[in-house]
Short mmCIF file of C-alpha atoms in Angstrom, two decimals:
data_model
loop_
_atom_site.label_atom_id
_atom_site.label_comp_id
_atom_site.label_asym_id
_atom_site.label_seq_id
_atom_site.Cartn_x
_atom_site.Cartn_y
_atom_site.Cartn_z
CA MET A 1 226.05 -51.97 72.24
CA GLY A 2 225.74 -54.63 74.98
CA LEU A 3 224.47 -57.88 73.48
CA GLY A 4 223.22 -56.12 70.39
CA VAL A 5 219.51 -56.67 71.08
CA ARG A 6 218.47 -53.03 71.27
CA TRP A 7 217.73 -51.14 68.07
CA THR A 8 216.75 -47.57 67.27
CA LEU A 9 213.99 -46.97 64.74
CA HIS A 10 215.33 -45.86 61.36
CA GLY A 11 213.47 -42.77 60.18
CA ASP A 12 209.75 -43.40 60.17
CA GLY A 13 210.32 -47.16 60.20
CA ARG A 14 208.89 -47.57 56.74
CA THR A 15 211.18 -46.92 53.78
CA PRO A 16 214.81 -45.73 54.04
CA ALA A 17 215.54 -42.46 52.29
CA PRO A 18 217.22 -42.69 48.85
CA GLY A 19 220.85 -43.66 49.35
CA ALA A 20 220.38 -44.31 53.08
CA VAL A 21 221.16 -47.61 54.78
CA VAL A 22 219.65 -49.24 57.84
CA ARG A 23 222.61 -49.94 60.11
CA PRO A 24 222.97 -53.11 62.22
CA ASP A 25 221.85 -51.27 65.37
CA GLU A 26 218.78 -49.82 63.63
CA ARG A 27 215.53 -51.40 62.49
CA LEU A 28 212.45 -50.71 60.44
CA SER A 29 208.95 -51.28 61.82
CA TRP A 30 208.49 -54.75 63.28
CA PRO A 31 206.17 -55.97 60.49
CA ARG A 32 208.75 -54.90 57.89
CA THR A 33 211.55 -56.40 59.97
CA ALA A 34 209.66 -59.70 60.13
CA GLY A 35 209.21 -59.62 56.36
CA LEU A 36 212.92 -59.08 55.85
CA GLY A 37 213.62 -61.97 58.21
CA ALA A 38 211.40 -64.24 56.16
CA GLN A 39 213.25 -63.12 53.04
CA HIS A 40 216.57 -64.12 54.60
CA VAL A 41 215.17 -67.56 55.42
CA VAL A 42 214.03 -68.04 51.83
CA ALA A 43 217.44 -66.89 50.56
CA MET A 44 219.22 -69.67 52.43
CA PHE A 45 216.58 -72.33 51.62
CA GLY A 46 218.36 -73.84 48.64
CA ALA A 47 221.75 -74.66 50.11
CA SER A 48 220.72 -75.00 53.75
CA PHE A 49 218.10 -77.64 52.97
CA VAL A 50 220.00 -79.43 50.22
CA ALA A 51 223.14 -79.80 52.35
CA PRO A 52 221.65 -81.88 55.20
CA VAL A 53 219.74 -84.02 52.71
CA LEU A 54 222.99 -84.73 50.85
CA MET A 55 224.67 -85.56 54.16
CA GLY A 56 221.86 -87.91 55.17
CA LEU A 57 220.82 -85.75 58.15
CA ASP A 58 217.39 -84.55 59.28
CA PRO A 59 216.48 -81.31 57.41
CA ASN A 60 214.02 -80.35 60.16
CA LEU A 61 216.74 -80.52 62.78
CA ALA A 62 219.08 -78.68 60.43
CA ILE A 63 216.78 -75.69 60.01
CA MET A 64 215.98 -75.56 63.73
CA MET A 65 219.65 -75.61 64.69
CA SER A 66 220.45 -72.99 62.06
CA GLY A 67 218.09 -70.67 63.91
CA LEU A 68 219.80 -71.38 67.24
CA ALA A 69 223.23 -71.03 65.60
CA THR A 70 222.26 -67.62 64.24
CA ILE A 71 221.20 -66.48 67.72
CA VAL A 72 224.53 -67.68 69.18
CA PHE A 73 226.45 -65.80 66.46
CA LEU A 74 224.51 -62.55 66.90
CA LEU A 75 224.99 -62.60 70.68
CA ALA A 76 228.70 -63.43 70.42
CA THR A 77 229.40 -60.63 67.93
CA ARG A 78 227.19 -58.26 69.98
CA GLY A 79 225.08 -57.33 66.99
CA ARG A 80 227.96 -55.89 64.94
CA VAL A 81 227.96 -58.58 62.23
CA PRO A 82 224.57 -59.13 60.56
CA SER A 83 224.63 -62.74 59.40
CA TYR A 84 222.59 -65.90 59.11
CA LEU A 85 224.23 -69.25 59.86
CA GLY A 86 223.16 -72.24 57.81
CA CYS A 87 224.49 -75.65 56.86
CA SER A 88 227.59 -75.30 54.68
CA LEU A 89 228.02 -77.31 51.49
CA SER A 90 231.71 -77.57 52.38
CA PHE A 91 230.77 -80.44 54.71
CA VAL A 92 228.98 -82.51 52.08
CA GLY A 93 232.15 -84.03 50.66
CA VAL A 94 233.51 -85.27 53.96
CA ALA A 95 230.10 -86.64 54.97
CA ALA A 96 229.94 -88.58 51.72
CA ALA A 97 233.47 -89.89 52.25
CA ILE A 98 232.71 -90.99 55.81
CA ARG A 99 229.52 -92.78 54.74
CA ALA A 100 231.35 -94.44 51.84
CA SER A 101 233.78 -95.95 54.35
CA GLY A 102 230.93 -97.36 56.44
CA GLY A 103 230.19 -94.53 58.85
CA ASP A 104 226.62 -93.82 59.93
CA SER A 105 224.97 -90.53 60.93
CA ALA A 106 226.43 -90.68 64.44
CA VAL A 107 229.97 -91.03 63.07
CA VAL A 108 229.34 -88.22 60.59
CA THR A 109 228.11 -85.80 63.26
CA GLY A 110 230.94 -86.82 65.60
CA ALA A 111 233.51 -85.95 62.95
CA LEU A 112 231.77 -82.66 62.16
CA LEU A 113 231.55 -81.77 65.85
CA SER A 114 235.34 -82.11 65.92
CA VAL A 115 235.52 -79.62 63.05
CA GLY A 116 233.42 -77.22 65.13
CA VAL A 117 235.81 -77.57 68.07
CA ALA A 118 238.80 -76.93 65.80
CA LEU A 119 237.09 -73.88 64.33
CA PHE A 120 236.30 -72.56 67.81
CA LEU A 121 239.94 -72.95 68.87
CA ALA A 122 241.10 -71.26 65.66
CA GLY A 123 238.84 -68.33 66.50
CA LEU A 124 240.32 -68.04 69.97
CA ALA A 125 243.82 -68.11 68.47
CA VAL A 126 242.92 -65.31 66.06
CA GLN A 127 241.50 -63.29 68.97
CA ARG A 128 244.73 -63.74 70.90
CA PHE A 129 247.40 -63.45 68.23
CA GLY A 130 245.70 -61.71 65.31
CA ALA A 131 244.57 -62.94 61.92
CA ARG A 132 248.13 -63.07 60.56
CA ILE A 133 248.68 -66.53 62.07
CA ILE A 134 245.86 -67.90 59.91
CA HIS A 135 247.15 -66.22 56.79
CA THR A 136 250.72 -67.34 57.38
CA ALA A 137 249.72 -70.99 57.76
CA MET A 138 247.23 -70.89 54.88
CA PRO A 139 248.28 -68.56 52.05
CA PRO A 140 246.05 -68.39 48.94
CA VAL A 141 247.74 -71.31 47.18
CA VAL A 142 246.96 -73.62 50.12
CA THR A 143 243.44 -72.35 50.80
CA GLY A 144 242.46 -72.46 47.14
CA ALA A 145 243.78 -75.98 46.64
CA VAL A 146 241.99 -77.36 49.71
CA VAL A 147 238.65 -75.76 48.74
CA MET A 148 239.08 -77.09 45.20
CA LEU A 149 239.78 -80.68 46.22
CA ILE A 150 236.86 -80.66 48.69
CA GLY A 151 234.46 -79.63 45.92
CA PHE A 152 235.75 -81.84 43.12
CA ASN A 153 235.99 -84.86 45.43
CA LEU A 154 232.18 -84.89 45.24
CA ALA A 155 231.97 -85.53 41.51
CA PRO A 156 231.59 -89.33 41.86
CA VAL A 157 228.65 -88.83 44.25
CA THR A 158 226.68 -87.02 41.57
CA ALA A 159 227.77 -89.33 38.78
CA SER A 160 227.09 -92.62 40.56
CA THR A 161 224.36 -91.86 43.12
CA TYR A 162 222.03 -89.04 42.04
CA TRP A 163 222.20 -88.62 38.27
CA PRO A 164 221.43 -92.30 37.40
CA GLN A 165 218.16 -92.16 39.37
CA ASP A 166 216.54 -90.03 36.67
CA GLN A 167 218.92 -88.67 34.06
CA TRP A 168 216.34 -86.63 32.13
CA THR A 169 214.97 -84.86 35.19
CA ALA A 170 218.56 -84.25 36.27
CA LEU A 171 219.42 -82.74 32.89
CA LEU A 172 216.37 -80.46 32.84
CA THR A 173 216.95 -79.38 36.45
CA MET A 174 220.58 -78.60 35.69
CA LEU A 175 219.65 -76.50 32.65
CA PHE A 176 216.91 -74.60 34.49
CA THR A 177 219.12 -73.92 37.52
CA GLY A 178 221.93 -72.70 35.30
CA LEU A 179 219.58 -70.33 33.49
CA ALA A 180 218.19 -69.09 36.81
CA VAL A 181 221.66 -68.37 38.20
CA VAL A 182 222.76 -66.50 35.08
CA CYS A 183 219.60 -64.78 33.86
CA LEU A 184 217.76 -63.76 37.02
CA ARG A 185 218.65 -60.57 38.84
CA GLY A 186 218.78 -59.35 42.42
CA PHE A 187 217.05 -61.42 45.06
CA TRP A 188 215.78 -64.03 42.60
CA SER A 189 219.30 -64.92 41.51
CA ARG A 190 220.17 -65.54 45.16
CA ILE A 191 217.50 -68.22 45.47
CA ALA A 192 218.25 -69.85 42.11
CA ILE A 193 219.06 -73.18 43.78
CA PHE A 194 215.73 -73.11 45.59
CA LEU A 195 213.94 -72.33 42.32
CA GLY A 196 215.78 -75.22 40.70
CA LEU A 197 214.50 -77.54 43.42
CA VAL A 198 210.93 -76.35 42.89
CA PHE A 199 211.29 -76.81 39.14
CA GLY A 200 212.71 -80.32 39.54
CA TYR A 201 209.91 -81.21 41.95
CA ALA A 202 207.33 -80.13 39.37
CA VAL A 203 209.08 -81.96 36.51
CA SER A 204 209.27 -85.17 38.55
CA ALA A 205 205.56 -84.98 39.39
CA LEU A 206 204.71 -84.32 35.73
CA PHE A 207 206.85 -87.22 34.48
CA ASP A 208 205.23 -89.55 37.02
CA LEU A 209 201.83 -88.49 35.70
CA LEU A 210 202.78 -88.85 32.03
CA PHE A 211 205.10 -91.88 32.05
CA GLY A 212 204.39 -93.72 35.30
CA LYS A 213 207.15 -95.30 37.38
CA ILE A 214 210.78 -95.19 36.32
CA HIS A 215 213.12 -98.21 36.32
CA SER A 216 216.39 -96.98 37.83
CA PRO A 217 218.53 -97.12 40.97
CA ALA A 218 216.79 -95.58 43.99
CA GLY A 219 218.49 -94.53 47.20
CA GLY A 220 221.62 -96.57 46.65
CA THR A 221 219.77 -99.76 45.67
CA GLY A 222 219.85 -101.60 42.39
CA ALA A 223 217.54 -100.66 39.53
CA VAL A 224 213.87 -101.04 40.54
CA ASP A 225 210.53 -99.61 39.51
CA HIS A 226 209.74 -96.56 41.64
CA TRP A 227 208.01 -93.19 41.57
CA ARG A 228 210.26 -90.25 40.92
CA LEU A 229 208.44 -88.20 43.56
CA ASP A 230 207.36 -90.23 46.59
CA LEU A 231 205.26 -88.12 48.97
CA SER A 232 204.09 -90.96 51.20
CA GLY A 233 206.32 -89.70 54.03
CA VAL A 234 204.71 -86.26 53.78
CA ALA A 235 201.24 -87.67 54.32
CA GLU A 236 202.39 -89.59 57.39
CA ALA A 237 204.32 -86.71 58.99
CA ASP A 238 202.79 -84.60 61.76
CA TRP A 239 202.24 -80.87 61.41
CA ILE A 240 203.85 -80.10 64.76
CA GLY A 241 206.59 -82.01 66.53
CA LEU A 242 210.22 -82.05 67.59
CA PRO A 243 212.83 -83.33 65.11
CA ALA A 244 214.68 -86.53 65.93
CA VAL A 245 218.04 -86.15 67.66
CA HIS A 246 220.99 -88.50 68.15
CA ALA A 247 224.32 -88.44 69.95
CA PRO A 248 227.58 -88.12 67.98
CA GLN A 249 230.11 -90.93 67.81
CA PHE A 250 233.83 -90.26 67.46
CA GLU A 251 236.19 -92.24 65.22
CA TRP A 252 239.68 -90.97 64.42
CA SER A 253 239.54 -92.06 60.80
CA ALA A 254 236.38 -90.01 60.23
CA ILE A 255 237.70 -87.01 62.19
CA LEU A 256 240.85 -86.84 60.06
CA VAL A 257 238.74 -86.86 56.91
CA ALA A 258 236.61 -83.98 58.21
CA LEU A 259 239.23 -81.65 59.73
CA PRO A 260 240.43 -80.13 56.41
CA VAL A 261 237.06 -78.39 56.11
CA VAL A 262 238.28 -76.01 58.84
CA ILE A 263 240.42 -74.30 56.20
CA ALA A 264 237.44 -73.65 53.95
CA LEU A 265 235.36 -72.39 56.88
CA ILE A 266 238.03 -69.92 57.99
CA ALA A 267 238.21 -68.58 54.44
CA GLU A 268 234.40 -68.32 54.29
CA ASN A 269 234.22 -66.45 57.59
CA ALA A 270 237.03 -64.08 56.70
CA GLY A 271 235.50 -63.25 53.34
CA HIS A 272 232.09 -62.75 54.92
CA ILE A 273 233.44 -60.35 57.56
CA LYS A 274 235.22 -58.32 54.88
CA ALA A 275 232.09 -58.13 52.71
CA VAL A 276 229.89 -57.03 55.62
CA ALA A 277 232.47 -54.45 56.70
CA GLU A 278 232.53 -52.93 53.23
CA MET A 279 228.73 -52.77 53.05
CA THR A 280 228.16 -51.32 56.52
CA GLY A 281 231.22 -49.05 56.61
CA ASP A 282 232.19 -50.50 60.01
CA PRO A 283 235.76 -51.92 60.19
CA LEU A 284 235.28 -55.44 61.51
CA ASP A 285 238.80 -56.91 61.48
CA ASP A 286 238.73 -56.93 65.28
CA THR A 287 235.68 -59.22 65.21
CA LEU A 288 237.20 -61.88 62.92
CA GLY A 289 238.37 -64.11 65.78
CA THR A 290 235.05 -63.72 67.59
CA ALA A 291 233.09 -64.56 64.45
CA ILE A 292 235.16 -67.69 63.76
CA ALA A 293 234.87 -68.84 67.39
CA ALA A 294 231.11 -68.19 67.38
CA ASP A 295 230.75 -70.18 64.17
CA GLY A 296 232.63 -73.06 65.78
CA ALA A 297 230.58 -72.91 68.99
CA ALA A 298 227.32 -72.89 67.01
CA SER A 299 228.50 -75.90 65.00
CA VAL A 300 229.34 -77.81 68.19
CA LEU A 301 225.88 -77.02 69.56
CA SER A 302 224.19 -78.32 66.41
CA THR A 303 226.24 -81.48 65.88
CA ALA A 304 226.01 -82.41 69.58
CA VAL A 305 222.33 -83.28 69.01
CA GLY A 306 222.74 -84.82 65.56
CA GLY A 307 222.37 -81.74 63.37
CA PRO A 308 224.79 -80.44 60.72
CA PRO A 309 227.46 -77.82 61.43
CA ASN A 310 226.80 -74.23 60.38
CA THR A 311 228.60 -71.32 58.78
CA THR A 312 227.90 -67.78 57.61
CA TYR A 313 225.88 -67.56 54.41
CA SER A 314 226.83 -65.50 51.36
CA GLU A 315 223.24 -65.77 50.05
CA ASN A 316 222.15 -63.43 52.83
CA ILE A 317 224.84 -60.92 51.93
CA GLY A 318 223.07 -60.64 48.58
CA VAL A 319 219.78 -59.85 50.31
CA MET A 320 221.47 -57.12 52.35
CA ALA A 321 223.14 -55.67 49.28
CA ALA A 322 219.82 -55.57 47.43
CA THR A 323 217.79 -54.06 50.28
CA ARG A 324 220.53 -51.96 51.97
CA VAL A 325 219.04 -53.10 55.28
CA TYR A 326 221.75 -54.44 57.60
CA SER A 327 219.65 -54.55 60.75
CA THR A 328 220.47 -57.51 62.99
CA ALA A 329 216.83 -57.38 64.10
CA ALA A 330 215.96 -58.92 60.72
CA TYR A 331 218.29 -61.83 61.48
CA TRP A 332 216.67 -62.36 64.86
CA ALA A 333 213.36 -62.55 63.00
CA ALA A 334 214.90 -65.00 60.51
CA ALA A 335 216.12 -67.18 63.39
CA GLY A 336 212.60 -67.19 64.83
CA PHE A 337 211.11 -68.33 61.52
CA ALA A 338 213.74 -71.08 61.26
CA LEU A 339 212.82 -72.39 64.70
CA LEU A 340 209.15 -72.51 63.68
CA PHE A 341 209.95 -74.41 60.47
CA GLY A 342 212.00 -76.87 62.50
CA LEU A 343 208.93 -77.68 64.57
CA CYS A 344 206.97 -78.79 61.48
CA PRO A 345 207.87 -82.40 60.58
CA LYS A 346 205.61 -82.23 57.51
CA PHE A 347 207.77 -79.44 56.12
CA GLY A 348 210.90 -81.53 56.68
CA ALA A 349 209.25 -84.49 54.96
CA VAL A 350 208.65 -82.36 51.87
CA VAL A 351 212.35 -81.50 51.81
CA ALA A 352 213.41 -85.10 52.41
CA ALA A 353 211.26 -86.21 49.46
CA ILE A 354 213.40 -84.31 46.92
CA PRO A 355 213.82 -86.80 44.05
CA GLY A 356 217.28 -88.17 43.36
CA GLY A 357 217.20 -86.93 39.78
CA VAL A 358 216.57 -83.39 41.01
CA LEU A 359 219.55 -83.63 43.35
CA GLY A 360 221.58 -84.89 40.42
CA GLY A 361 220.87 -81.76 38.41
CA ILE A 362 221.46 -79.46 41.36
CA THR A 363 224.68 -81.08 42.57
CA VAL A 364 226.32 -81.01 39.14
CA ILE A 365 226.33 -77.24 39.50
CA LEU A 366 226.79 -76.96 43.26
CA TYR A 367 229.73 -79.32 43.57
CA GLY A 368 231.47 -77.73 40.62
CA MET A 369 230.90 -74.27 42.08
CA ILE A 370 232.48 -75.34 45.38
CA GLY A 371 235.55 -76.58 43.57
CA LEU A 372 235.86 -73.50 41.41
CA LEU A 373 235.70 -71.26 44.47
CA GLY A 374 239.20 -72.58 45.09
CA ALA A 375 240.24 -71.26 41.69
CA GLN A 376 238.64 -67.93 42.58
CA ILE A 377 240.79 -67.76 45.72
CA TRP A 378 243.84 -68.29 43.51
CA LEU A 379 242.75 -65.51 41.18
CA ASN A 380 242.01 -63.07 44.00
CA GLY A 381 245.29 -63.96 45.69
CA ARG A 382 247.22 -63.66 42.41
CA VAL A 383 248.73 -67.09 42.89
CA ASP A 384 251.40 -67.74 40.25
CA LEU A 385 251.05 -71.37 39.18
CA ARG A 386 254.16 -71.00 37.03
CA ASN A 387 256.08 -71.01 40.30
CA PRO A 388 256.95 -74.63 41.17
CA LEU A 389 256.64 -73.78 44.87
CA ASN A 390 252.91 -73.20 44.28
CA LEU A 391 252.34 -75.66 41.47
CA VAL A 392 253.83 -78.85 42.92
CA PRO A 393 252.01 -79.13 46.30
CA ALA A 394 248.72 -77.89 44.84
CA ALA A 395 248.87 -80.32 41.90
CA ALA A 396 249.76 -83.31 44.07
CA GLY A 397 247.19 -82.56 46.77
CA ILE A 398 244.33 -81.95 44.32
CA ILE A 399 244.91 -85.21 42.44
CA ILE A 400 245.13 -87.15 45.71
CA GLY A 401 241.95 -85.50 47.01
CA ILE A 402 239.90 -85.87 43.84
CA GLY A 403 241.16 -89.32 42.88
CA GLY A 404 240.81 -90.84 46.33
CA VAL A 405 244.47 -91.87 46.59
CA GLU A 406 245.07 -93.77 49.83
CA LEU A 407 248.07 -94.22 52.12
CA GLN A 408 247.91 -97.41 54.20
CA LEU A 409 249.57 -96.62 57.55
CA THR A 410 248.59 -99.76 59.48
CA GLU A 411 246.37 -102.74 58.81
CA SER A 412 243.41 -100.89 60.33
CA PHE A 413 244.20 -97.23 59.58
CA GLU A 414 244.64 -95.39 56.32
CA LEU A 415 244.62 -91.83 55.06
CA GLY A 416 243.13 -90.91 51.74
CA GLY A 417 241.07 -88.52 49.67
CA ILE A 418 240.35 -85.15 51.24
CA ALA A 419 242.40 -85.74 54.41
CA LEU A 420 245.55 -86.93 52.65
CA GLY A 421 245.22 -84.33 49.91
CA THR A 422 244.99 -81.52 52.46
CA ILE A 423 247.99 -82.80 54.42
CA VAL A 424 250.04 -82.97 51.22
CA VAL A 425 249.09 -79.43 50.20
CA ILE A 426 249.83 -77.84 53.60
CA THR A 427 252.95 -79.76 54.62
CA GLY A 428 254.21 -79.92 51.04
CA TYR A 429 253.96 -76.17 50.55
CA HIS A 430 255.67 -75.21 53.81
CA THR A 431 258.37 -77.88 53.45
CA LEU A 432 259.18 -76.86 49.90
CA ARG A 433 259.11 -73.19 50.90
CA TYR A 434 261.75 -73.88 53.55
CA PHE A 435 264.13 -75.37 50.98
CA ALA A 436 263.17 -73.21 47.98
CA PRO A 437 265.54 -70.54 46.62
CA ALA A 438 264.82 -66.95 47.59
CA HIS A 439 263.37 -65.90 44.23
CA MET A 440 260.52 -68.41 44.63
CA LYS A 441 259.52 -67.10 48.06
CA GLU A 442 258.35 -63.61 47.22
CA GLN A 443 255.61 -62.43 49.60
CA GLU A 444 252.15 -63.58 48.52
CA PRO A 445 248.92 -61.68 49.21
CA LEU A 446 247.29 -62.78 52.45
CA LEU A 447 244.43 -65.27 52.14
CA ASP A 448 242.14 -63.91 49.43
CA ALA A 449 243.79 -60.52 48.83
CA GLY A 450 240.86 -58.58 50.18
CA THR A 451 239.88 -60.29 53.38
CA SER A 452 241.98 -58.07 55.63
CA THR A 453 244.69 -55.47 55.32
CA TYR A 454 247.65 -54.93 57.62
CA ASP A 455 250.12 -52.23 58.38
CA ALA A 456 253.82 -52.65 57.82
CA ASP A 457 254.67 -53.78 61.33
CA GLY A 458 252.35 -56.80 61.03
CA THR A 459 250.34 -56.08 64.13
CA GLY A 460 247.07 -56.78 62.41
CA ARG A 461 245.69 -53.25 62.62
CA THR A 462 243.63 -52.18 59.67
CA ALA A 463 245.58 -50.07 57.24
CA ASP A 464 244.27 -46.63 56.27
#
């Protein structure tokens, strides 16, 4: 397939036949392909724009780099894995933790660039030795616990930063978003977060019109009188221009806080590859290492100029499942649209103006969903929490991660929160497993019990 940039026309290029699918190396007519690309961009709007805002990074740069990251991923996987790369919410917790300890945007992006390097190296290791090395080091009990503590560690951010800015808008936004997620179907359910943002925007504007300014904390300050929706930055922003960039700065304390996210990203990538393989009918286990390495390389590219790291997006899997169009040409079109959006500072200013109360309502759901994805990994992996070997390290690590427990190593260096919790889960599990009696060490399902299958000799070949 070469670089995966040549496609054959599917049928007449208009509508696939009933039951037919448009394969990754096929395409519809270019106007229809462009429309599908735009649909993919809209599908990732909610999370991919909220995430950089929550991390304090430029949303314009984020969307531009997501387009470049998608191009890198498509070229690296040679067009076999249709996917869009956007800013992952898994990074929000570590960014908040780094900023809470005094780190600025440069320190945040430096730490996240280190995550990208680690992810790239993990991908190379999987390419060389097979996916079993990842699954052996991170069985479901470990992966689930780390994802859970990353998500739930964010609860204080919502409770103390966003929700107090406008509790009633937050409450209404939360209720609307919840209804949208549950009640809408197909494509609309996939953009429920985006719809929640639009709803919260409208509510904030209406409340400003009806009740005037609100007296509450704003942007981390004390309680002041302020408009819920401040669009002054939108009026001042240019229609066309390059986003602002900055160089990363590296601090070991911040890097150690960020590195645990690698575990969540590997799980995300593995699950994404499995889902795409099932939809397209193309076994993709042999591309897992390449996909992980490409994700890491794209994240390094983005964070090197001050943008957020990127990962594969499940929202776009929903679009593919609904349309049955898996053409990578649509993702090239989506990347093109993202680059155009990134060149419009006025668009980024609209995103940056999202009211704090709206973010409060959105993050109550989003942060909880991230945490509960860890529980889903446990369920899929059939993790037995009655087994002390699983229960003890998971329980200790989660409480440390969520509660912000700290371990003072020197006068100037300490471990705590996400970093310490992850270390306790991983080292605790493998240490206890070494000493545990045989009946506690029965073989667990690998990763999420559905990511990959292996034959009996453990070579990593896909089982029939």
